[in-house]
Short mmCIF file of C-alpha atoms (C1' of nucleotides) in Angstrom, two decimals:
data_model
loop_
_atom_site.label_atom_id
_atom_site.label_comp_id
_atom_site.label_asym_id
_atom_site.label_seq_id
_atom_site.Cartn_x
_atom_site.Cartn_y
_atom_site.Cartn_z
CA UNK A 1 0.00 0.00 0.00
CA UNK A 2 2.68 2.49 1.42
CA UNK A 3 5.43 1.58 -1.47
CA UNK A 4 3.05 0.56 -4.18
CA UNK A 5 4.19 2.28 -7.63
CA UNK A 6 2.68 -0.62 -9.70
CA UNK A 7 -0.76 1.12 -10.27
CA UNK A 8 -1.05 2.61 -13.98
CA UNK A 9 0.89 -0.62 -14.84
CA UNK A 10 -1.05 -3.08 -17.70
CA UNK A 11 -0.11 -6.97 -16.89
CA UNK A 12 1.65 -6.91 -19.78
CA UNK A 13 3.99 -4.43 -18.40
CA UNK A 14 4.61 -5.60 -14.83
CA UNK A 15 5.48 -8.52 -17.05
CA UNK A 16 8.46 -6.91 -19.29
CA UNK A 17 9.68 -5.06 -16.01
CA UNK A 18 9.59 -8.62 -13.94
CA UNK A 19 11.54 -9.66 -16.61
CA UNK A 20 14.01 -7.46 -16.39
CA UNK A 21 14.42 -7.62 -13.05
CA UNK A 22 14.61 -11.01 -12.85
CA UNK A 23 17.71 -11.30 -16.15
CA UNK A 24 19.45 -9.12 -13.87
CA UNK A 25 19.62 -10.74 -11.16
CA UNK A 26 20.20 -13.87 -12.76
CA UNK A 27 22.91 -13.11 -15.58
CA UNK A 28 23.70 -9.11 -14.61
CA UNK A 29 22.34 -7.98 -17.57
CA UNK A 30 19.14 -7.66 -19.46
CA UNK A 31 19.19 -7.69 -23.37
CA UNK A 32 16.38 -7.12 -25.30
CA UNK A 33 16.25 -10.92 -26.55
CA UNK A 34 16.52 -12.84 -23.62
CA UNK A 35 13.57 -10.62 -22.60
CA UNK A 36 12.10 -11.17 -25.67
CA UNK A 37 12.97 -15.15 -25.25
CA UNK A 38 11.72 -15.05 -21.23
CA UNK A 39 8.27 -13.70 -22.01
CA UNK A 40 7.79 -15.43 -25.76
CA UNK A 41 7.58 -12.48 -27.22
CA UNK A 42 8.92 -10.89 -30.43
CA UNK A 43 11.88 -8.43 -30.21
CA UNK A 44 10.17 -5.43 -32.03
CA UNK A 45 7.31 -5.87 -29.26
CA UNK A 46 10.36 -5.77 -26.64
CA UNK A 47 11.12 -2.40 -27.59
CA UNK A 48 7.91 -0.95 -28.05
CA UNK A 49 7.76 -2.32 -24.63
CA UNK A 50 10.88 -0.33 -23.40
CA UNK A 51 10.04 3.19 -24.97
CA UNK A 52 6.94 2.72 -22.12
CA UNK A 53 8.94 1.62 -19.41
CA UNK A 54 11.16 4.39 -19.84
CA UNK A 55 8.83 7.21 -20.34
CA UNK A 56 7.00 6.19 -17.50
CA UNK A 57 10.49 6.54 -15.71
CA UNK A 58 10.52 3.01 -15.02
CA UNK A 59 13.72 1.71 -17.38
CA UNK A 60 16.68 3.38 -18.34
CA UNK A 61 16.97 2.94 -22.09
CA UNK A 62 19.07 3.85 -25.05
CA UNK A 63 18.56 2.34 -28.69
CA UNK A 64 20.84 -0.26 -28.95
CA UNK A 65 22.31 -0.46 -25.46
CA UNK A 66 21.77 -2.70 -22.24
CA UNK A 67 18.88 -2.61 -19.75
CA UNK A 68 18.66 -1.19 -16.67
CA UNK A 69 15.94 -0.30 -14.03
CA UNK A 70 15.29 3.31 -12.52
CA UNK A 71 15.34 2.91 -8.70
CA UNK A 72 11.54 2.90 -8.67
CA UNK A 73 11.26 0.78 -11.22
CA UNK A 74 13.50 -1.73 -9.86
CA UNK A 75 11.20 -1.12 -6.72
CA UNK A 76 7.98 -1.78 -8.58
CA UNK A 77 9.61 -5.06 -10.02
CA UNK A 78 10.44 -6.34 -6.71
CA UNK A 79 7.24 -5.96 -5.69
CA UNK A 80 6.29 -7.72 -8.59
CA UNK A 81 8.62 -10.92 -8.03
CA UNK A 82 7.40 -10.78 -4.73
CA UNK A 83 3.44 -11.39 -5.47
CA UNK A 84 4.97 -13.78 -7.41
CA UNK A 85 6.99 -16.07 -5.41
CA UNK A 86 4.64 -15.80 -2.37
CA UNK A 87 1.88 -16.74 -4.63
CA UNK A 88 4.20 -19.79 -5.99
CA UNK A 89 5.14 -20.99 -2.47
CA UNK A 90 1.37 -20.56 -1.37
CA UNK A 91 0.05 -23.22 -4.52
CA UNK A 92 3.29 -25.21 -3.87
CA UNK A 93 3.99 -25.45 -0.24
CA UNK A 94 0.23 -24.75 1.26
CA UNK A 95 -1.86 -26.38 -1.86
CA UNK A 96 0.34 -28.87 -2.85
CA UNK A 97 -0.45 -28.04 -6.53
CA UNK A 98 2.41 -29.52 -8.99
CA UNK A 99 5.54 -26.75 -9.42
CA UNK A 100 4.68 -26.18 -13.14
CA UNK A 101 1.25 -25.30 -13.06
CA UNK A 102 1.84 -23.18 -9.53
CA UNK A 103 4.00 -20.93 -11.76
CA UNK A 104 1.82 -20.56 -14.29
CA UNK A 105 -0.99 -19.36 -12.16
CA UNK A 106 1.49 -17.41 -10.11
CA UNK A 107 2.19 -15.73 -13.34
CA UNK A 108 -1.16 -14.58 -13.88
CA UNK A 109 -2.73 -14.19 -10.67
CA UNK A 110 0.55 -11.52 -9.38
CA UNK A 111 -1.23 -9.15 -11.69
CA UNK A 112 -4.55 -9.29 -10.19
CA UNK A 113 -4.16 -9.21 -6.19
CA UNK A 114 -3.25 -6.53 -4.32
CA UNK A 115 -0.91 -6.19 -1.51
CA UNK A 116 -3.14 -6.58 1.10
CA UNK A 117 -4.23 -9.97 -0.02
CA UNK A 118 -0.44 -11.05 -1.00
CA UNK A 119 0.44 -9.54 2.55
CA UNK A 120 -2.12 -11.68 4.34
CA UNK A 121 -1.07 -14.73 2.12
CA UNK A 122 2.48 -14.50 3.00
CA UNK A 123 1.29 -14.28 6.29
CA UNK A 124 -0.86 -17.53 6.34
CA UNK A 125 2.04 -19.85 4.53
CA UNK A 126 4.31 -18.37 8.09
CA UNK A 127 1.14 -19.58 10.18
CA UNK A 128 1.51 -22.72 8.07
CA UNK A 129 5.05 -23.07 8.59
CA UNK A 130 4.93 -22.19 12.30
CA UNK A 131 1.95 -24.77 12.82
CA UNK A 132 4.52 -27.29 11.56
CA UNK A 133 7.34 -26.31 13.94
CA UNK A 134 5.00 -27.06 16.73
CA UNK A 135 4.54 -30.40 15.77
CA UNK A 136 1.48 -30.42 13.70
CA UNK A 137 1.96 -30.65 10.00
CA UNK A 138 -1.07 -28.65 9.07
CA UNK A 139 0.24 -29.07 4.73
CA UNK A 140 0.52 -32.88 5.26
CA UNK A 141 -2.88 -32.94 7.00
CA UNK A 142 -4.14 -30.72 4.40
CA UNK A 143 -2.92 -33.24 1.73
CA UNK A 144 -4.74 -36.17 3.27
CA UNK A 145 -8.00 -34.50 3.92
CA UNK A 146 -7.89 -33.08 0.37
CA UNK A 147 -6.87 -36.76 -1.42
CA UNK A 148 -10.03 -38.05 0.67
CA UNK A 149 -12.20 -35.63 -0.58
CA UNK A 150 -11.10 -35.51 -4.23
CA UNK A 151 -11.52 -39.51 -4.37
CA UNK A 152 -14.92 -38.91 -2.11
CA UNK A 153 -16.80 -36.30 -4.57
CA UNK A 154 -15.19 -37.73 -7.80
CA UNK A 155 -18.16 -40.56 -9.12
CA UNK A 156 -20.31 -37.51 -8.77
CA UNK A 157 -20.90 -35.44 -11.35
CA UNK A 158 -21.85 -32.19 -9.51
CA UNK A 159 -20.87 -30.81 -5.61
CA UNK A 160 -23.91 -29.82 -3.93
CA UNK A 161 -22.47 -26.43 -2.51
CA UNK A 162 -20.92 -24.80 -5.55
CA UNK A 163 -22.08 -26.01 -8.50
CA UNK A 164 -24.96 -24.36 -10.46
CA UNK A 165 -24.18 -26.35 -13.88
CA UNK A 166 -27.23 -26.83 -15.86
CA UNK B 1 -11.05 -29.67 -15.95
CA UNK B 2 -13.98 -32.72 -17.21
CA UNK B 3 -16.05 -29.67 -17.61
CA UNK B 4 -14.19 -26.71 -18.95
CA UNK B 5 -15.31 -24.66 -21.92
CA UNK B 6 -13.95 -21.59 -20.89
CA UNK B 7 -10.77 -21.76 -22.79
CA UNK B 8 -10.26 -19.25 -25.64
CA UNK B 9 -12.67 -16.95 -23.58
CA UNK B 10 -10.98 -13.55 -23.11
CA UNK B 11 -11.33 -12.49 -19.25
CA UNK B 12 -13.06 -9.86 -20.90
CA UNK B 13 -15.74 -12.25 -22.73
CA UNK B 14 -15.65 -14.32 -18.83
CA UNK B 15 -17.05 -11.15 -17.33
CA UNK B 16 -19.86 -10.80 -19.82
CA UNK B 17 -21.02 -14.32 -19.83
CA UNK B 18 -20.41 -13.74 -15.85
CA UNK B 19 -22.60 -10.72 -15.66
CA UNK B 20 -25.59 -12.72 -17.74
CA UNK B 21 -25.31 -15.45 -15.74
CA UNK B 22 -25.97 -13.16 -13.05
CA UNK B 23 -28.63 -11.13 -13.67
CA UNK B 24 -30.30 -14.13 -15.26
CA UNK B 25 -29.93 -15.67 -11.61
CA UNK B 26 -31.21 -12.41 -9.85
CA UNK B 27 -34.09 -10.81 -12.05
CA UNK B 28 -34.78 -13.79 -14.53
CA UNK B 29 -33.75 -11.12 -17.63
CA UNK B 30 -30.35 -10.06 -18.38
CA UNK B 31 -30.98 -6.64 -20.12
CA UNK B 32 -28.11 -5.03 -22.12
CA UNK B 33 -28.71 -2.22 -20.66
CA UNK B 34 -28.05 -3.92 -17.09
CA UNK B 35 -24.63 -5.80 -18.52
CA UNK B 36 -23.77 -2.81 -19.59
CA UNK B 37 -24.45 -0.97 -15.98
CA UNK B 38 -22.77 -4.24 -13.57
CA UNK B 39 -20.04 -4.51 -15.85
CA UNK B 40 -19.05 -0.46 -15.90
CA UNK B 41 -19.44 -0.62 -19.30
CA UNK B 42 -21.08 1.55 -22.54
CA UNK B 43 -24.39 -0.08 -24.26
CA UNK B 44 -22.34 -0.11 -27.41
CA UNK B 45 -19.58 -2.64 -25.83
CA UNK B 46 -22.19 -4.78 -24.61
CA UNK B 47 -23.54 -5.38 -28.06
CA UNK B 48 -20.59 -6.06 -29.86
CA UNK B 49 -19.67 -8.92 -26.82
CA UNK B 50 -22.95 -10.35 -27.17
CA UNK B 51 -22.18 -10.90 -31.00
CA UNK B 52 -19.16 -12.52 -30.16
CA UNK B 53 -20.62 -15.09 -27.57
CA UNK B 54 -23.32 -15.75 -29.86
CA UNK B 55 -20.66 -16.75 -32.91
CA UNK B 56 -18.90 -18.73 -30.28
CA UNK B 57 -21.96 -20.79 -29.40
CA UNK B 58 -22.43 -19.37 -25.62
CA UNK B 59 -25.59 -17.09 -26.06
CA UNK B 60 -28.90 -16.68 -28.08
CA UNK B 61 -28.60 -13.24 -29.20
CA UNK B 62 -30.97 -11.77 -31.66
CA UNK B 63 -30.95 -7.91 -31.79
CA UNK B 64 -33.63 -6.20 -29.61
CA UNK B 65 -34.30 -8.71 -27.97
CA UNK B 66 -33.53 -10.65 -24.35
CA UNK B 67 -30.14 -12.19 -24.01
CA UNK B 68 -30.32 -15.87 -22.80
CA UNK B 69 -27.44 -18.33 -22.56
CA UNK B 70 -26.79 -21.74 -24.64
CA UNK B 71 -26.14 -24.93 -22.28
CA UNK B 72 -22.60 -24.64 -23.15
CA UNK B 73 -22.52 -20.94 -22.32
CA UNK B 74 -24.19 -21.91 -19.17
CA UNK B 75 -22.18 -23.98 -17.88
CA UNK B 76 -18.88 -22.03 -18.95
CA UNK B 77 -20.53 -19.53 -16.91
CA UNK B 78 -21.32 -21.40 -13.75
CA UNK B 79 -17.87 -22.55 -13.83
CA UNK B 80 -16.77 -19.21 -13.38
CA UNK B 81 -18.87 -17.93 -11.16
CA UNK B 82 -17.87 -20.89 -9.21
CA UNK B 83 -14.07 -19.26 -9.37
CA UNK B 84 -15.75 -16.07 -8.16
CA UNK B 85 -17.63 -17.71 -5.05
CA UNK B 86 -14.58 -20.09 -4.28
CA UNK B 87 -11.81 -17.04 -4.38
CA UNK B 88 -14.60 -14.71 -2.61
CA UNK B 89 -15.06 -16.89 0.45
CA UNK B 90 -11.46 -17.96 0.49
CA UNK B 91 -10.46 -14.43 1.13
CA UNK B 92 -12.68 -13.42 3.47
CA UNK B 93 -12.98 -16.51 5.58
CA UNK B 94 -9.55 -17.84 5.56
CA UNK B 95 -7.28 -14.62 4.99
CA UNK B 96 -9.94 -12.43 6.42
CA UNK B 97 -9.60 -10.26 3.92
CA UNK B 98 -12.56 -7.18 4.21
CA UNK B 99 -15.33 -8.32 1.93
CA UNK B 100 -15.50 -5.67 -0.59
CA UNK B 101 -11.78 -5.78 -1.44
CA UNK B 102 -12.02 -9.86 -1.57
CA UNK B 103 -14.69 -9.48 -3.84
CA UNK B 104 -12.74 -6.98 -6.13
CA UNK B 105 -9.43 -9.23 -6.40
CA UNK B 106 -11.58 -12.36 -6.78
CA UNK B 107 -13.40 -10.58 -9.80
CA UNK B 108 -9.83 -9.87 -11.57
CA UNK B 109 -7.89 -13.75 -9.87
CA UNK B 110 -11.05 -15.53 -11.41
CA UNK B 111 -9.60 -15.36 -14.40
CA UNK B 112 -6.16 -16.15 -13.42
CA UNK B 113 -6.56 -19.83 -11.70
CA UNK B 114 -7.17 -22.85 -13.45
CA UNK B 115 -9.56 -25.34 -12.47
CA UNK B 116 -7.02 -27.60 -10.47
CA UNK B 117 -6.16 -24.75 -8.08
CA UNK B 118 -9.79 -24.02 -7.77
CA UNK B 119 -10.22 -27.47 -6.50
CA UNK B 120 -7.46 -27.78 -4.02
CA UNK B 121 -8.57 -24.10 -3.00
CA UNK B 122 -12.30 -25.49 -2.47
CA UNK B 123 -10.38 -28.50 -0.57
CA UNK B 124 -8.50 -26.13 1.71
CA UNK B 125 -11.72 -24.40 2.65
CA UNK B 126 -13.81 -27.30 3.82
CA UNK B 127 -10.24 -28.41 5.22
CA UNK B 128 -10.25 -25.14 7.54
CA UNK B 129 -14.43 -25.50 8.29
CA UNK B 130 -13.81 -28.63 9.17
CA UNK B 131 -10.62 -28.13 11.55
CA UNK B 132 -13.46 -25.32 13.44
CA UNK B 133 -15.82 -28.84 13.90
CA UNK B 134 -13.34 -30.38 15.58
CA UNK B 135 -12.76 -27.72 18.31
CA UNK B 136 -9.16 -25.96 16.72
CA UNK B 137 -10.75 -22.83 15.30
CA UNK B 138 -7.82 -22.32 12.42
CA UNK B 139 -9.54 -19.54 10.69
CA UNK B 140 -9.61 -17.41 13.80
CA UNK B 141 -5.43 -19.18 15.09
CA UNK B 142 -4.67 -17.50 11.93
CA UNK B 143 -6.10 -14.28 12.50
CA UNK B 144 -4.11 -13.95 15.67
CA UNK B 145 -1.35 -14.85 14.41
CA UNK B 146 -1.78 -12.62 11.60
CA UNK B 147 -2.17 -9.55 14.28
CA UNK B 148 0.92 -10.86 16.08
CA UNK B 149 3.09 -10.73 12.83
CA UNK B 150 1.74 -7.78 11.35
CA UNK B 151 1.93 -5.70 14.96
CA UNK B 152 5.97 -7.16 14.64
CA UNK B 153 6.83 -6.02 11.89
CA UNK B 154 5.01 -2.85 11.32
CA UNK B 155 7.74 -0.81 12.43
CA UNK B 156 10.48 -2.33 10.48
CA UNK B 157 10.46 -0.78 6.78
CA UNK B 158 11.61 -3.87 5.33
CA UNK B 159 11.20 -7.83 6.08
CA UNK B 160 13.88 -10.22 5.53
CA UNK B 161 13.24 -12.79 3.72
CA UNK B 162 9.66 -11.41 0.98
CA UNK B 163 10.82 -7.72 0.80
CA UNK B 164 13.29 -5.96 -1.35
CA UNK B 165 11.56 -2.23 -1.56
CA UNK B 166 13.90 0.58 -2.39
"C1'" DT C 1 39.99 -4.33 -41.39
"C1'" DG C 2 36.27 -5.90 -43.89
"C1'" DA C 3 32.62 -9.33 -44.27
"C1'" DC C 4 29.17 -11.57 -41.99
"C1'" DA C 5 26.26 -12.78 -38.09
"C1'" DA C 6 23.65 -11.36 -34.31
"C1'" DA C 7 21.08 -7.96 -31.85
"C1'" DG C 8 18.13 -4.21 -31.98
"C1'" DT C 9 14.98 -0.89 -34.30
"C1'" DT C 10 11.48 0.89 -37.45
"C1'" DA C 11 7.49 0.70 -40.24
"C1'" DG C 12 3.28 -1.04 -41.15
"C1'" DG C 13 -0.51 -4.02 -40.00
"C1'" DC C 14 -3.92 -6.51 -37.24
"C1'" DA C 15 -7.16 -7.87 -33.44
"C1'" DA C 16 -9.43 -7.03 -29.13
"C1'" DG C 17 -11.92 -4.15 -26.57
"C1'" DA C 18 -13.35 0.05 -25.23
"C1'" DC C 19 -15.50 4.75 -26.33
"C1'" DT C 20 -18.87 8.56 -28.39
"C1'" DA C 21 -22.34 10.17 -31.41
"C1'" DA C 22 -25.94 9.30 -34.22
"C1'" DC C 23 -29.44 6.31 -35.64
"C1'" DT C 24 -33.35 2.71 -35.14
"C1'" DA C 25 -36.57 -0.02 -32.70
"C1'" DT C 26 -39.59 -0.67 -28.90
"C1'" DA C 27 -42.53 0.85 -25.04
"C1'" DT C 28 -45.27 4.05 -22.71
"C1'" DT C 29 -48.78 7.17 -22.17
"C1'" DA C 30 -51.63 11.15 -23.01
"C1'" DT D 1 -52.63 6.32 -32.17
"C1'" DA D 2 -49.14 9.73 -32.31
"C1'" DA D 3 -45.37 11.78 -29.48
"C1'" DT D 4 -41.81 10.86 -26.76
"C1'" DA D 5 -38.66 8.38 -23.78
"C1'" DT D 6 -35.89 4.40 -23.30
"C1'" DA D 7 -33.21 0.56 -25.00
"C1'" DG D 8 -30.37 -1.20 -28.36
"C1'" DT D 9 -27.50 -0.86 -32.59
"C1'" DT D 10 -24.23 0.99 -35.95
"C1'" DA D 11 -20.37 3.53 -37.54
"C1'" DG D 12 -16.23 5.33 -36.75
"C1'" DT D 13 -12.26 6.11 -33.71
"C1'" DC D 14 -8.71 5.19 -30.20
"C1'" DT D 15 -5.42 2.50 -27.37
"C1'" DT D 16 -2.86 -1.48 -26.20
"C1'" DG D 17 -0.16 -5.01 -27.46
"C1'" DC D 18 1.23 -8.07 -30.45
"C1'" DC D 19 3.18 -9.56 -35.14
"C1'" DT D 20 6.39 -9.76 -39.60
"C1'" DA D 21 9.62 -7.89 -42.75
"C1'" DA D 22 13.08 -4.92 -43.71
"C1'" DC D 23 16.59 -2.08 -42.12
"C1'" DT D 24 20.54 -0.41 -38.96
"C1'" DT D 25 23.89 -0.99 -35.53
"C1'" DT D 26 27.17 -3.68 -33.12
"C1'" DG D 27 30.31 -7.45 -32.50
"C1'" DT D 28 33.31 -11.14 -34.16
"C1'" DC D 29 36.87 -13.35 -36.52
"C1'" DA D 30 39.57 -14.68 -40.55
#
DNA sequence: TGACAAAGTTAGGCAAGACTAACTATATTA
DNA sequence: TAATATAGTTAGTCTTGCCTAACTTTGTCA
């Protein structure tokens, strides 16, 4: 809320500046086709991408030279990353969802919560991780009850609760 | 994923068939006029999405006249207001998140999160009622904890391990 | 150092999805 | 039933974000 400078941003965007932010962490440097490689995206749309990022103040950029992030954009893109691995450790760790399709839908769902959700999420994979410390594995228990309610409700067609098929 | 028709639907065309699922639900008639009016949206926008769902197969549109939904479109539509509900009570029952901004993020995260995270999320819920039937109260542990962790590290401008602002 | 490959840019185009303004059809009611 | 208000549509435009093809700059190596 306090630090937020990702408002105004499209998805799209948040996704060329996570990019960024994550090539230079990895490798040091960002070039314009690994970002282009990273998000499956064509290199002309990579630029067009960083003429925004820029003169929103978010990139430094010069035709034909490296990548680098203003201090608020780098800021933004951490905040970014961060939605994102919380959200990944959350389906992972908490859900037990397989590591593929967590990052998928942490890929897509970082652009649509806000911080006070991701805040409180971070918070309840810590109240997982605590629960665990004091000797009850709430994940593991969470993994049983969920496998005997998956094989319970699967000859049925429809859940009584939720569904309003038909 | 047995069910799912809502692939190749735009998040934008989701809302739509969301918003006639809806109002069909509530007043028996979805009105353009009313799509147009839950969806924040002109009269003019409303048309040209109704011509699209009716060329992929998910309403009976005919100019000037009521909107209704196909059996395909219906159920596309129940699946995601099944998202909605799922996301909506996760957040406010499990995170505690305040209702109207739970509602708001589940609105945008509906179309974020496959099926198979909808499921395990639906899982974890009955998971956490079910921990409150047998005497531990998780849903209301967690909010305590939350406080705790939130009180501790409200004065610090950064935390450890999630946080890299400035 | 000059030729060639690789990286980056520009130009032009396309689709989705929204808008406004103007028009048409339907409903209401005097 | 004719006038008018409301609902819905059409036409035209704009923005975002992507693409390909062609061009320019930079880097490499014989």
């Amino acid at each position: 809320m306090a630090t937020s400078k990702s408002d105004n941003l499209s998805a799209s965007l948040e996704d060329y500046l996570e990019a960024i932010f994550n090539l230079s962490s990895e490798s040091n440097i960002a070039r314009s086709k690994d970002i282009a490689k990273s998000l499956d995206v064509s290199r002309a749309s990579v630029t067009g991408a960083l003429r925004v990022l820029k003169q929103k103040g978010l990139a430094n950029y010069k035709p034909y030279d490296y990548v680098t992030l203003t201090d608020t954009g780098r800021a933004t893109a951490a905040e970014i990353a961060k939605k994102h691995k919380i959200l990944q450790v959350f389906f992972i760790d908490v859900l037990g969802v397989e590591p593929d399709v967590a990052q998928q839908a942490a890929c897509k769902a970082e652009h649509a919560l806000g911080s006070g959700i991701i805040a409180k999420l971070l918070c309840f994979i810590e109240f997982v991780s605590h629960s665990s410390k004091n000797g009850y594995d709430m994940a593991n228990q969470f993994q049983n009850f969920c496998k005997k309610q998956m094989s319970k409700s699967s000859g049925k067609q429809d859940r009584k609760k939720w569904s309003r098929k038909k």
